[in-house]
Structure formats: C-alpha cells, structure tokens
PDB file of C-alpha atoms in Angstrom:
ATOM      1  CA  UNK A   1      30.660  50.514  29.668  1.00  0.00           C
ATOM      2  CA  UNK A   2      27.161  48.380  28.173  1.00  0.00           C
ATOM      3  CA  UNK A   3      27.812  45.438  29.315  1.00  0.00           C
ATOM      4  CA  UNK A   4      24.585  43.883  27.032  1.00  0.00           C
ATOM      5  CA  UNK A   5      26.535  40.706  24.926  1.00  0.00           C
ATOM      6  CA  UNK A   6      23.939  40.609  22.417  1.00  0.00           C
ATOM      7  CA  UNK A   7      25.225  43.225  19.961  1.00  0.00           C
ATOM      8  CA  UNK A   8      28.183  42.381  19.019  1.00  0.00           C
ATOM      9  CA  UNK A   9      28.921  40.013  16.384  1.00  0.00           C
ATOM     10  CA  UNK A  10      28.798  35.978  17.284  1.00  0.00           C
ATOM     11  CA  UNK A  11      31.617  33.928  16.844  1.00  0.00           C
ATOM     12  CA  UNK A  12      32.059  31.465  13.971  1.00  0.00           C
ATOM     13  CA  UNK A  13      34.954  29.000  14.438  1.00  0.00           C
ATOM     14  CA  UNK A  14      35.587  27.156  17.532  1.00  0.00           C
ATOM     15  CA  UNK A  15      38.900  26.061  18.612  1.00  0.00           C
ATOM     16  CA  UNK A  16      39.247  22.875  20.683  1.00  0.00           C
ATOM     17  CA  UNK A  17      42.923  21.743  21.354  1.00  0.00           C
ATOM     18  CA  UNK A  18      46.141  22.641  24.150  1.00  0.00           C
ATOM     19  CA  UNK A  19      47.039  25.544  25.027  1.00  0.00           C
ATOM     20  CA  UNK A  20      50.801  26.656  26.261  1.00  0.00           C
ATOM     21  CA  UNK A  21      51.902  30.602  27.357  1.00  0.00           C
ATOM     22  CA  UNK A  22      55.499  30.344  25.480  1.00  0.00           C
ATOM     23  CA  UNK A  23      55.586  28.195  22.637  1.00  0.00           C
ATOM     24  CA  UNK A  24      52.760  27.593  19.193  1.00  0.00           C
ATOM     25  CA  UNK A  25      51.273  25.020  19.950  1.00  0.00           C
ATOM     26  CA  UNK A  26      47.156  24.016  20.220  1.00  0.00           C
ATOM     27  CA  UNK A  27      45.249  26.821  20.213  1.00  0.00           C
ATOM     28  CA  UNK A  28      48.460  29.079  20.570  1.00  0.00           C
ATOM     29  CA  UNK A  29      49.262  28.894  16.714  1.00  0.00           C
ATOM     30  CA  UNK A  30      45.656  28.194  15.440  1.00  0.00           C
ATOM     31  CA  UNK A  31      43.698  30.716  17.449  1.00  0.00           C
ATOM     32  CA  UNK A  32      45.933  33.786  15.212  1.00  0.00           C
ATOM     33  CA  UNK A  33      46.599  31.908  12.137  1.00  0.00           C
ATOM     34  CA  UNK A  34      42.043  31.868  12.082  1.00  0.00           C
ATOM     35  CA  UNK A  35      42.405  35.322  13.440  1.00  0.00           C
ATOM     36  CA  UNK A  36      43.629  36.512  10.695  1.00  0.00           C
ATOM     37  CA  UNK A  37      41.646  36.272   8.116  1.00  0.00           C
ATOM     38  CA  UNK A  38      38.700  37.784   9.822  1.00  0.00           C
ATOM     39  CA  UNK A  39      37.331  35.121  12.242  1.00  0.00           C
ATOM     40  CA  UNK A  40      36.259  35.934  15.235  1.00  0.00           C
ATOM     41  CA  UNK A  41      37.492  32.782  17.124  1.00  0.00           C
ATOM     42  CA  UNK A  42      36.454  30.777  20.552  1.00  0.00           C
ATOM     43  CA  UNK A  43      39.231  29.179  21.747  1.00  0.00           C
ATOM     44  CA  UNK A  44      38.372  26.633  24.579  1.00  0.00           C
ATOM     45  CA  UNK A  45      41.225  24.832  26.295  1.00  0.00           C
ATOM     46  CA  UNK A  46      41.874  21.001  26.838  1.00  0.00           C
ATOM     47  CA  UNK A  47      44.743  21.327  28.537  1.00  0.00           C
ATOM     48  CA  UNK A  48      46.904  24.518  29.428  1.00  0.00           C
ATOM     49  CA  UNK A  49      50.485  24.274  30.623  1.00  0.00           C
ATOM     50  CA  UNK A  50      53.902  27.144  30.669  1.00  0.00           C
ATOM     51  CA  UNK A  51      55.140  25.316  27.792  1.00  0.00           C
ATOM     52  CA  UNK A  52      55.623  22.910  24.245  1.00  0.00           C
ATOM     53  CA  UNK A  53      57.443  20.288  26.963  1.00  0.00           C
ATOM     54  CA  UNK A  54      60.564  19.627  26.093  1.00  0.00           C
ATOM     55  CA  UNK A  55      63.099  18.076  29.163  1.00  0.00           C
ATOM     56  CA  UNK A  56      62.679  20.963  32.218  1.00  0.00           C
ATOM     57  CA  UNK A  57      60.481  21.416  34.386  1.00  0.00           C
ATOM     58  CA  UNK A  58      57.030  21.688  33.260  1.00  0.00           C
ATOM     59  CA  UNK A  59      53.878  23.395  34.997  1.00  0.00           C
ATOM     60  CA  UNK A  60      50.315  23.571  34.233  1.00  0.00           C
ATOM     61  CA  UNK A  61      48.522  20.322  33.138  1.00  0.00           C
ATOM     62  CA  UNK A  62      44.458  18.638  31.772  1.00  0.00           C
ATOM     63  CA  UNK A  63      41.496  21.190  33.160  1.00  0.00           C
ATOM     64  CA  UNK A  64      39.500  19.222  35.132  1.00  0.00           C
ATOM     65  CA  UNK A  65      36.805  17.931  32.937  1.00  0.00           C
ATOM     66  CA  UNK A  66      34.272  19.953  34.556  1.00  0.00           C
ATOM     67  CA  UNK A  67      35.934  23.408  33.430  1.00  0.00           C
ATOM     68  CA  UNK A  68      35.794  21.748  30.304  1.00  0.00           C
ATOM     69  CA  UNK A  69      32.043  20.617  29.549  1.00  0.00           C
ATOM     70  CA  UNK A  70      31.295  23.782  31.658  1.00  0.00           C
ATOM     71  CA  UNK A  71      32.853  26.587  28.392  1.00  0.00           C
ATOM     72  CA  UNK A  72      31.602  24.343  26.541  1.00  0.00           C
ATOM     73  CA  UNK A  73      27.806  24.102  27.668  1.00  0.00           C
ATOM     74  CA  UNK A  74      28.070  28.158  28.943  1.00  0.00           C
ATOM     75  CA  UNK A  75      28.825  28.141  25.321  1.00  0.00           C
ATOM     76  CA  UNK A  76      25.773  27.116  23.179  1.00  0.00           C
ATOM     77  CA  UNK A  77      23.877  28.735  26.954  1.00  0.00           C
ATOM     78  CA  UNK A  78      24.564  31.834  25.490  1.00  0.00           C
ATOM     79  CA  UNK A  79      23.826  30.782  22.483  1.00  0.00           C
ATOM     80  CA  UNK A  80      27.677  31.834  21.537  1.00  0.00           C
ATOM     81  CA  UNK A  81      27.247  29.353  18.425  1.00  0.00           C
ATOM     82  CA  UNK A  82      23.619  30.588  16.694  1.00  0.00           C
ATOM     83  CA  UNK A  83      26.456  32.248  13.522  1.00  0.00           C
ATOM     84  CA  UNK A  84      28.907  29.207  14.084  1.00  0.00           C
ATOM     85  CA  UNK A  85      30.455  28.106  10.823  1.00  0.00           C
ATOM     86  CA  UNK A  86      33.435  25.607  11.890  1.00  0.00           C
ATOM     87  CA  UNK A  87      35.015  23.961  14.371  1.00  0.00           C
ATOM     88  CA  UNK A  88      38.285  22.676  15.163  1.00  0.00           C
ATOM     89  CA  UNK A  89      39.306  20.219  17.352  1.00  0.00           C
ATOM     90  CA  UNK A  90      42.905  19.062  18.163  1.00  0.00           C
ATOM     91  CA  UNK A  91      44.569  17.832  21.400  1.00  0.00           C
ATOM     92  CA  UNK A  92      42.051  15.877  24.280  1.00  0.00           C
ATOM     93  CA  UNK A  93      44.473  14.421  25.789  1.00  0.00           C
ATOM     94  CA  UNK A  94      41.397  11.229  27.113  1.00  0.00           C
ATOM     95  CA  UNK A  95      38.510   9.367  26.692  1.00  0.00           C
ATOM     96  CA  UNK A  96      36.548  11.091  29.499  1.00  0.00           C
ATOM     97  CA  UNK A  97      37.155  15.070  27.192  1.00  0.00           C
ATOM     98  CA  UNK A  98      35.819  13.108  24.218  1.00  0.00           C
ATOM     99  CA  UNK A  99      33.787  12.430  25.889  1.00  0.00           C
ATOM    100  CA  UNK A 100      31.675  15.573  26.911  1.00  0.00           C
ATOM    101  CA  UNK A 101      33.129  16.680  23.268  1.00  0.00           C
ATOM    102  CA  UNK A 102      30.854  13.642  21.344  1.00  0.00           C
ATOM    103  CA  UNK A 103      28.319  15.373  23.188  1.00  0.00           C
ATOM    104  CA  UNK A 104      28.357  19.001  22.532  1.00  0.00           C
ATOM    105  CA  UNK A 105      30.292  19.010  18.824  1.00  0.00           C
ATOM    106  CA  UNK A 106      26.539  16.169  18.018  1.00  0.00           C
ATOM    107  CA  UNK A 107      24.371  19.110  19.661  1.00  0.00           C
ATOM    108  CA  UNK A 108      26.306  22.029  17.501  1.00  0.00           C
ATOM    109  CA  UNK A 109      25.998  19.655  13.885  1.00  0.00           C
ATOM    110  CA  UNK A 110      21.909  18.809  14.280  1.00  0.00           C
ATOM    111  CA  UNK A 111      21.293  22.601  14.975  1.00  0.00           C
ATOM    112  CA  UNK A 112      24.173  23.053  11.641  1.00  0.00           C
ATOM    113  CA  UNK A 113      23.236  20.618   9.655  1.00  0.00           C
ATOM    114  CA  UNK A 114      26.557  21.963   7.299  1.00  0.00           C
ATOM    115  CA  UNK A 115      28.567  22.566   9.860  1.00  0.00           C
ATOM    116  CA  UNK A 116      32.296  22.539   9.147  1.00  0.00           C
ATOM    117  CA  UNK A 117      34.126  19.733  11.325  1.00  0.00           C
ATOM    118  CA  UNK A 118      38.066  19.314  10.616  1.00  0.00           C
ATOM    119  CA  UNK A 119      38.701  17.138  13.472  1.00  0.00           C
ATOM    120  CA  UNK A 120      43.339  16.490  13.687  1.00  0.00           C
ATOM    121  CA  UNK A 121      42.558  13.502  15.997  1.00  0.00           C
ATOM    122  CA  UNK A 122      46.150  14.396  18.251  1.00  0.00           C
ATOM    123  CA  UNK A 123      46.916  10.768  19.118  1.00  0.00           C
ATOM    124  CA  UNK A 124      51.071  10.764  18.816  1.00  0.00           C
ATOM    125  CA  UNK A 125      54.260  11.025  15.910  1.00  0.00           C
ATOM    126  CA  UNK A 126      56.226   8.705  14.643  1.00  0.00           C
ATOM    127  CA  UNK A 127      59.602   9.508  16.640  1.00  0.00           C
ATOM    128  CA  UNK A 128      57.234  10.066  20.033  1.00  0.00           C
ATOM    129  CA  UNK A 129      54.444   7.439  20.182  1.00  0.00           C
ATOM    130  CA  UNK A 130      51.494   7.502  21.650  1.00  0.00           C
ATOM    131  CA  UNK A 131      51.268  11.374  24.295  1.00  0.00           C
ATOM    132  CA  UNK A 132      48.030  10.832  25.137  1.00  0.00           C
ATOM    133  CA  UNK A 133      46.271   8.180  26.999  1.00  0.00           C
ATOM    134  CA  UNK A 134      46.103   5.469  24.065  1.00  0.00           C
ATOM    135  CA  UNK A 135      42.717   4.326  24.804  1.00  0.00           C
ATOM    136  CA  UNK A 136      41.452   7.608  22.976  1.00  0.00           C
ATOM    137  CA  UNK A 137      42.306   5.974  19.773  1.00  0.00           C
ATOM    138  CA  UNK A 138      38.814   4.092  20.167  1.00  0.00           C
ATOM    139  CA  UNK A 139      36.864   6.735  20.843  1.00  0.00           C
ATOM    140  CA  UNK A 140      38.049   8.690  17.469  1.00  0.00           C
ATOM    141  CA  UNK A 141      37.722   5.427  15.591  1.00  0.00           C
ATOM    142  CA  UNK A 142      34.287   5.211  17.007  1.00  0.00           C
ATOM    143  CA  UNK A 143      31.958   8.219  18.630  1.00  0.00           C
ATOM    144  CA  UNK A 144      34.051  10.957  17.175  1.00  0.00           C
ATOM    145  CA  UNK A 145      35.919  11.299  13.461  1.00  0.00           C
ATOM    146  CA  UNK A 146      32.762   9.914  11.851  1.00  0.00           C
ATOM    147  CA  UNK A 147      31.168  13.253  13.032  1.00  0.00           C
ATOM    148  CA  UNK A 148      33.875  15.614  10.950  1.00  0.00           C
ATOM    149  CA  UNK A 149      33.401  16.614   8.366  1.00  0.00           C
ATOM    150  CA  UNK A 150      37.596  15.825   7.256  1.00  0.00           C
ATOM    151  CA  UNK A 151      40.168  14.561   9.353  1.00  0.00           C
ATOM    152  CA  UNK A 152      44.102  15.205   9.065  1.00  0.00           C
ATOM    153  CA  UNK A 153      46.026  12.702  10.533  1.00  0.00           C
ATOM    154  CA  UNK A 154      49.807  12.155  11.109  1.00  0.00           C
ATOM    155  CA  UNK A 155      50.801   8.838   9.312  1.00  0.00           C
ATOM    156  CA  UNK A 156      51.289   7.462  13.143  1.00  0.00           C
ATOM    157  CA  UNK A 157      47.673   8.559  14.023  1.00  0.00           C
ATOM    158  CA  UNK A 158      46.104   6.985  10.396  1.00  0.00           C
ATOM    159  CA  UNK A 159      48.138   4.034  11.264  1.00  0.00           C
ATOM    160  CA  UNK A 160      46.479   3.599  14.714  1.00  0.00           C
ATOM    161  CA  UNK A 161      43.501   4.817  14.181  1.00  0.00           C
ATOM    162  CA  UNK A 162      43.581   2.221  10.523  1.00  0.00           C
ATOM    163  CA  UNK A 163      44.910  -0.444  13.001  1.00  0.00           C
ATOM    164  CA  UNK A 164      47.055  -1.536  10.199  1.00  0.00           C
ATOM    165  CA  UNK A 165      51.259  -0.562   9.784  1.00  0.00           C
ATOM    166  CA  UNK A 166      51.060   1.702   6.221  1.00  0.00           C
ATOM    167  CA  UNK A 167      54.325   1.420   4.166  1.00  0.00           C
ATOM    168  CA  UNK A 168      53.191   2.191   0.638  1.00  0.00           C
ATOM    169  CA  UNK A 169      51.314   5.104  -0.817  1.00  0.00           C
ATOM    170  CA  UNK A 170      48.756   2.744  -1.426  1.00  0.00           C
ATOM    171  CA  UNK A 171      47.816   1.472   2.060  1.00  0.00           C
ATOM    172  CA  UNK A 172      48.270   4.771   3.135  1.00  0.00           C
ATOM    173  CA  UNK A 173      44.910   5.596   0.317  1.00  0.00           C
ATOM    174  CA  UNK A 174      43.302   2.740   1.554  1.00  0.00           C
ATOM    175  CA  UNK A 175      43.934   3.144   5.597  1.00  0.00           C
ATOM    176  CA  UNK A 176      42.097   6.914   5.141  1.00  0.00           C
ATOM    177  CA  UNK A 177      39.368   5.416   3.189  1.00  0.00           C
ATOM    178  CA  UNK A 178      38.020   3.101   6.155  1.00  0.00           C
ATOM    179  CA  UNK A 179      38.146   6.457   8.262  1.00  0.00           C
ATOM    180  CA  UNK A 180      35.486   8.258   5.504  1.00  0.00           C
ATOM    181  CA  UNK A 181      32.679   6.642   7.037  1.00  0.00           C
ATOM    182  CA  UNK A 182      29.454   9.324   9.018  1.00  0.00           C
ATOM    183  CA  UNK A 183      30.019  12.981   7.403  1.00  0.00           C
ATOM    184  CA  UNK A 184      33.459  12.285   7.541  1.00  0.00           C
ATOM    185  CA  UNK A 185      34.266  13.763   2.860  1.00  0.00           C
ATOM    186  CA  UNK A 186      37.874  13.614   2.997  1.00  0.00           C
ATOM    187  CA  UNK A 187      41.256  12.295   5.475  1.00  0.00           C
ATOM    188  CA  UNK A 188      44.051  14.272   4.806  1.00  0.00           C
ATOM    189  CA  UNK A 189      47.489  13.341   5.909  1.00  0.00           C
ATOM    190  CA  UNK A 190      50.240  15.073   6.678  1.00  0.00           C
ATOM    191  CA  UNK A 191      53.680  13.583   6.591  1.00  0.00           C
ATOM    192  CA  UNK A 192      51.984  10.994   4.379  1.00  0.00           C
ATOM    193  CA  UNK A 193      55.373   8.901   4.191  1.00  0.00           C
ATOM    194  CA  UNK A 194      58.779   8.376   4.866  1.00  0.00           C
ATOM    195  CA  UNK A 195      61.600   8.432   1.954  1.00  0.00           C
ATOM    196  CA  UNK A 196      64.328   7.632   4.165  1.00  0.00           C
ATOM    197  CA  UNK A 197      66.355  11.244   2.137  1.00  0.00           C
ATOM    198  CA  UNK A 198      65.447  13.618   4.245  1.00  0.00           C
ATOM    199  CA  UNK A 199      65.353  15.376   1.424  1.00  0.00           C
ATOM    200  CA  UNK A 200      61.077  15.664   0.350  1.00  0.00           C
ATOM    201  CA  UNK A 201      58.110  14.669   2.605  1.00  0.00           C
ATOM    202  CA  UNK A 202      54.633  14.406   0.846  1.00  0.00           C
ATOM    203  CA  UNK A 203      50.637  15.579   2.891  1.00  0.00           C
ATOM    204  CA  UNK A 204      48.330  12.990   1.277  1.00  0.00           C
ATOM    205  CA  UNK A 205      44.143  14.070   0.293  1.00  0.00           C
ATOM    206  CA  UNK A 206      42.289  11.085  -0.051  1.00  0.00           C
ATOM    207  CA  UNK A 207      38.336  11.266  -0.626  1.00  0.00           C
ATOM    208  CA  UNK A 208      36.558   8.294  -1.581  1.00  0.00           C
ATOM    209  CA  UNK A 209      36.834   8.773  -5.410  1.00  0.00           C
ATOM    210  CA  UNK A 210      40.455   9.716  -5.842  1.00  0.00           C
ATOM    211  CA  UNK A 211      43.152  10.986  -3.978  1.00  0.00           C
ATOM    212  CA  UNK A 212      45.852  13.457  -4.556  1.00  0.00           C
ATOM    213  CA  UNK A 213      49.871  14.056  -3.392  1.00  0.00           C
ATOM    214  CA  UNK A 214      51.471  17.302  -2.587  1.00  0.00           C
ATOM    215  CA  UNK A 215      55.139  16.936  -2.359  1.00  0.00           C
ATOM    216  CA  UNK A 216      56.840  19.326   0.349  1.00  0.00           C
ATOM    217  CA  UNK A 217      60.745  20.285   2.125  1.00  0.00           C
ATOM    218  CA  UNK A 218      61.497  17.982   4.743  1.00  0.00           C
ATOM    219  CA  UNK A 219      62.833  20.503   7.669  1.00  0.00           C
ATOM    220  CA  UNK A 220      64.653  18.179  10.561  1.00  0.00           C
ATOM    221  CA  UNK A 221      64.117  18.785  13.419  1.00  0.00           C
ATOM    222  CA  UNK A 222      60.858  21.159  12.590  1.00  0.00           C
ATOM    223  CA  UNK A 223      58.813  22.466  15.558  1.00  0.00           C
ATOM    224  CA  UNK A 224      55.513  20.934  17.369  1.00  0.00           C
ATOM    225  CA  UNK A 225      52.206  22.912  16.825  1.00  0.00           C
ATOM    226  CA  UNK A 226      52.839  22.867  12.857  1.00  0.00           C
ATOM    227  CA  UNK A 227      50.372  20.251  12.265  1.00  0.00           C
ATOM    228  CA  UNK A 228      47.448  22.673  14.812  1.00  0.00           C
ATOM    229  CA  UNK A 229      49.232  25.449  12.263  1.00  0.00           C
ATOM    230  CA  UNK A 230      47.936  23.249   8.954  1.00  0.00           C
ATOM    231  CA  UNK A 231      44.848  22.223  10.132  1.00  0.00           C
ATOM    232  CA  UNK A 232      43.785  25.973  11.133  1.00  0.00           C
ATOM    233  CA  UNK A 233      44.746  26.899   7.859  1.00  0.00           C
ATOM    234  CA  UNK A 234      42.986  24.804   6.252  1.00  0.00           C
ATOM    235  CA  UNK A 235      40.333  25.380   7.473  1.00  0.00           C
ATOM    236  CA  UNK A 236      39.793  29.302   7.042  1.00  0.00           C
ATOM    237  CA  UNK A 237      41.527  27.798   3.261  1.00  0.00           C
ATOM    238  CA  UNK A 238      37.574  26.289   3.021  1.00  0.00           C
ATOM    239  CA  UNK A 239      35.915  28.989   5.045  1.00  0.00           C
ATOM    240  CA  UNK A 240      36.272  31.591   2.399  1.00  0.00           C
ATOM    241  CA  UNK A 241      36.153  28.687  -0.304  1.00  0.00           C
ATOM    242  CA  UNK A 242      39.590  29.293  -1.574  1.00  0.00           C
ATOM    243  CA  UNK A 243      39.692  27.960  -5.683  1.00  0.00           C
ATOM    244  CA  UNK A 244      42.985  25.931  -4.156  1.00  0.00           C
ATOM    245  CA  UNK A 245      40.891  24.086  -1.339  1.00  0.00           C
ATOM    246  CA  UNK A 246      37.580  23.915  -3.739  1.00  0.00           C
ATOM    247  CA  UNK A 247      39.356  23.257  -7.151  1.00  0.00           C
ATOM    248  CA  UNK A 248      40.834  19.928  -4.992  1.00  0.00           C
ATOM    249  CA  UNK A 249      38.084  18.980  -4.335  1.00  0.00           C
ATOM    250  CA  UNK A 250      35.697  18.206  -6.901  1.00  0.00           C
ATOM    251  CA  UNK A 251      38.801  17.615  -9.004  1.00  0.00           C
ATOM    252  CA  UNK A 252      39.546  14.229  -6.931  1.00  0.00           C
ATOM    253  CA  UNK A 253      36.009  13.236  -7.116  1.00  0.00           C
ATOM    254  CA  UNK A 254      35.404  13.386 -10.422  1.00  0.00           C
ATOM    255  CA  UNK A 255      38.286  10.864 -10.865  1.00  0.00           C
ATOM    256  CA  UNK A 256      36.484   8.867  -9.281  1.00  0.00           C
TER     257      UNK A 256
END
C-alpha cells in the first residue's frame, strides 16, 4: 500500500468540538452531517466522553492541552489545511483551549482570508446555566468571536456574551449586533425567544443592517446536540451556496 498521502484530496472542513462514543453531540453529529454533503472533514476533539451527561456514570473527559495543540499543529505542519474552505468550532471547555484555538485560527485566516468560520460559542443553556468554565466568556467576547464569519449562540450564550438579560426581540437584535466586530458578518441566535406557551420558538438571524426571524415548533425535552447539528447544516448550506442562505443574507443587507 502506498503510504504517501500527497495523492489524497485535501480536507475542506475542519470541525473542532467535543466527541462522544454514544450519542449525537459535537463532532459525533457534525462530522456525519457535513460528510453527507460530500465534504472531507477533519474532526478535532476537545474532549472525549463515553456518552452525553445523563446522571449515570460517565467516562472520559477533557483532552490534555498539549494534545489539542499538537493535533492542530500537525494539521498545519502536514499541509492538511491547504484546501481549507471552512472551520466549525463548538465545545472548547476551557480558556487554555481557547488560547490555542485563537493562535491556530489566526494563522489559518492569514493563509485563507476568505475562510468561512462558523463559531458556536458554547457556554451553557437556560436549563443548565454554565457547563464550561465561565472565564471562557471573556475569551470568546474579546479574542475568538471577532475571528468568526458568523456565530450561532443560543439565547443564554448571547446573554453571557453581551452581559445583559434579554427579554424582547429588539433587545436580542441589539445584543447580537454588539458581537459584529472584526470579521463577524452575522449572528444566528437559536432558541431566540421564550413565548411561554411551549408551542413555538424562533431562530433570529442578525446582520448590521437587518434581521430575519424564523419560527418553528417547540419540542419538550429536545435532545442535546441539536445546536451542533444546526451549525453543521448551516455551514454546509453556506458552502454549497444554498439559495435560501444567499438570498436571506442579501435581503437582510438590503433592508438597511
């Protein structure tokens, strides 16, 4: 067998987030979602768990920072980022991994100025509060989110990043716009409102000049990982130039 990897196609997407042996969260759902659209995906784990936390014994944990830094360095050292079109980021867990990611991602953007970076600033959720080190909030706010093309926070995460409680749609739009710095062109807020009726919930897409709201059914007890799947599907749609994504972003810019 020829061990020379130079004849292999270069990956076009790198997904950086958690992984579970059983379950559909992090890279365990993002990688297959992206792959089914024909993308060659490198999945870089930040932690590996036996399954999603459910009150039972759980095995695994955060990967050593040296491993994480080594995984990313090896990708660059071997030229595996030469054909890169998009980077997806999810669960990081600690400021130390955020620091490593910032250095590596900055180098990638310098090499690929038009790189699509879709960042889910994973911090927690309304029903759980923080499930990462809260110090990660400032890392996202000051260091990481300005490197992203777009962000996909849930409402809790948007409140953390903006430093304010959000009650109305106008407040959500204003908070999302406060994150439009650096390269960031749009913010898509999942679970953007709580109608209190457990019937519908919305996704709010915000740019500097406009916004669009999409309402969908509310599901009680929705499984963990839906945000990871949403971010992966959104990335795939943008990479293939999906007319819905293209027309939506153009329409929102025209609203200004």
